[in-house]
mmCIF file of C-alpha atoms in Angstrom:
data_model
loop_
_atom_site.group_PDB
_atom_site.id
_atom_site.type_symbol
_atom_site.label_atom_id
_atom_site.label_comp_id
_atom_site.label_asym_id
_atom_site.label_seq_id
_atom_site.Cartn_x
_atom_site.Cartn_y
_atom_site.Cartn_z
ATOM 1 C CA UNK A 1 -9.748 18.017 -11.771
ATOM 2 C CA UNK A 2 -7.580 20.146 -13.573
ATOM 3 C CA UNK A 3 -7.946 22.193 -16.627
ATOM 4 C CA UNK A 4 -4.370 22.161 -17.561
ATOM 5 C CA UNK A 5 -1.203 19.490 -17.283
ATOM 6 C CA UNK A 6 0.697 20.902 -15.321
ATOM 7 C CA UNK A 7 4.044 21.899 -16.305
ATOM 8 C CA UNK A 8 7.758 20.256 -15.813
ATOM 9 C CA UNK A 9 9.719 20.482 -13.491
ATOM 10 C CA UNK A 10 12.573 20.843 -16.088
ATOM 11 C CA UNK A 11 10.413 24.044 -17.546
ATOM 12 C CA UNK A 12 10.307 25.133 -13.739
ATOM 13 C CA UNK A 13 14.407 24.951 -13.725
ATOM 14 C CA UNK A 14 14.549 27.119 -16.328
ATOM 15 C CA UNK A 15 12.615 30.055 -14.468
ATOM 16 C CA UNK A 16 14.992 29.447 -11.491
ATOM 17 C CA UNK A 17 17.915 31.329 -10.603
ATOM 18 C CA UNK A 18 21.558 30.598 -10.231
ATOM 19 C CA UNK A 19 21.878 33.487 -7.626
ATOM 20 C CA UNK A 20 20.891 32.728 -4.366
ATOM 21 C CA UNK A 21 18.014 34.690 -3.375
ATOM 22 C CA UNK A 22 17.560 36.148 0.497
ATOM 23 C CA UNK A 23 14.430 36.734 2.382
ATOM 24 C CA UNK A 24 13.695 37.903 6.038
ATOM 25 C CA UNK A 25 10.900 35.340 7.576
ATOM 26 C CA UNK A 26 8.931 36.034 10.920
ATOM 27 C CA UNK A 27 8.982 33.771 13.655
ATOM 28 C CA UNK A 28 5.763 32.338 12.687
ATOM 29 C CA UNK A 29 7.108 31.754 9.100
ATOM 30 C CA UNK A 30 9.868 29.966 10.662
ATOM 31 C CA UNK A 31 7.596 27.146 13.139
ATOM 32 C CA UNK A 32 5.369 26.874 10.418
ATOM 33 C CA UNK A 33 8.414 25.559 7.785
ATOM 34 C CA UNK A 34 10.055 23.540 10.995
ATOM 35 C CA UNK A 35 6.320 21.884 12.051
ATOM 36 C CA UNK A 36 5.847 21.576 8.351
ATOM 37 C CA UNK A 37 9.593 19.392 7.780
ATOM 38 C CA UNK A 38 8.901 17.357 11.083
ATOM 39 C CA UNK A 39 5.130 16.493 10.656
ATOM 40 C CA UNK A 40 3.976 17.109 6.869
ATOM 41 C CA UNK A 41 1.717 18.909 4.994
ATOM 42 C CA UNK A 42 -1.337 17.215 6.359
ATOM 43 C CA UNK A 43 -0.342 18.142 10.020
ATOM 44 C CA UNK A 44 -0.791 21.829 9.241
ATOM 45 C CA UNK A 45 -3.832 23.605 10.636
ATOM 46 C CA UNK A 46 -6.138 26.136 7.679
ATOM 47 C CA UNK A 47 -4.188 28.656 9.289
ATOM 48 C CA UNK A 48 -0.590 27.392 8.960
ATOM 49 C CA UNK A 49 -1.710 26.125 5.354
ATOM 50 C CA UNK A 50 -2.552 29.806 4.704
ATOM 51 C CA UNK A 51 0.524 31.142 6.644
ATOM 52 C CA UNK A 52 2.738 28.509 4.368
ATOM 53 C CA UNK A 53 1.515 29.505 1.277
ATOM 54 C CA UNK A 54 1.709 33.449 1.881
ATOM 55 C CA UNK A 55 5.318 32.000 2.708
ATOM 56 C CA UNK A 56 6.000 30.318 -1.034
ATOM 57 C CA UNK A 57 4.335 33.267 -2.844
ATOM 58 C CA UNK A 58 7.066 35.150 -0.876
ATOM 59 C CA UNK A 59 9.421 33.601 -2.284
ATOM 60 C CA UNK A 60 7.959 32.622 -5.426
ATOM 61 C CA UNK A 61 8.334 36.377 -6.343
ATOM 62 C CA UNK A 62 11.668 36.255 -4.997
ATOM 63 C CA UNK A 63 12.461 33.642 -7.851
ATOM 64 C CA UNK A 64 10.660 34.739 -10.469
ATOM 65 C CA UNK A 65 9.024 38.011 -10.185
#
């Protein structure tokens, strides 16, 4: 349970960029977002969950530092 609603995702469009952003990934960064697109989020091991997350912070800063 939740404290908070979370937010829109119109409210997350207007944090987003129009410039395309670039970042370097590691091999394991890369299997984890193929294994990830081919099999789902519930297919990922505590590791890759971790590994995928470190992955979207990443890039969340990327975004929206």
């Amino acid at each position: 349970m939740s404290l908070f609603e979370p937010s829109s995702f119109e409210k997350y469009k207007e944090l987003a960029t129009s410039e395309p952003i670039t970042v370097d990934l590691t091999a394991d960064q890369q299997a984890v977002i193929l294994k990830t697109h081919d099999y789902g989020l519930s297919a990922l091991t505590e590791i890759e969950e971790r590994l995928l997350l470190g992955l979207m912070f990443t890039l969340k800063n990327e975004i929206h530092p």
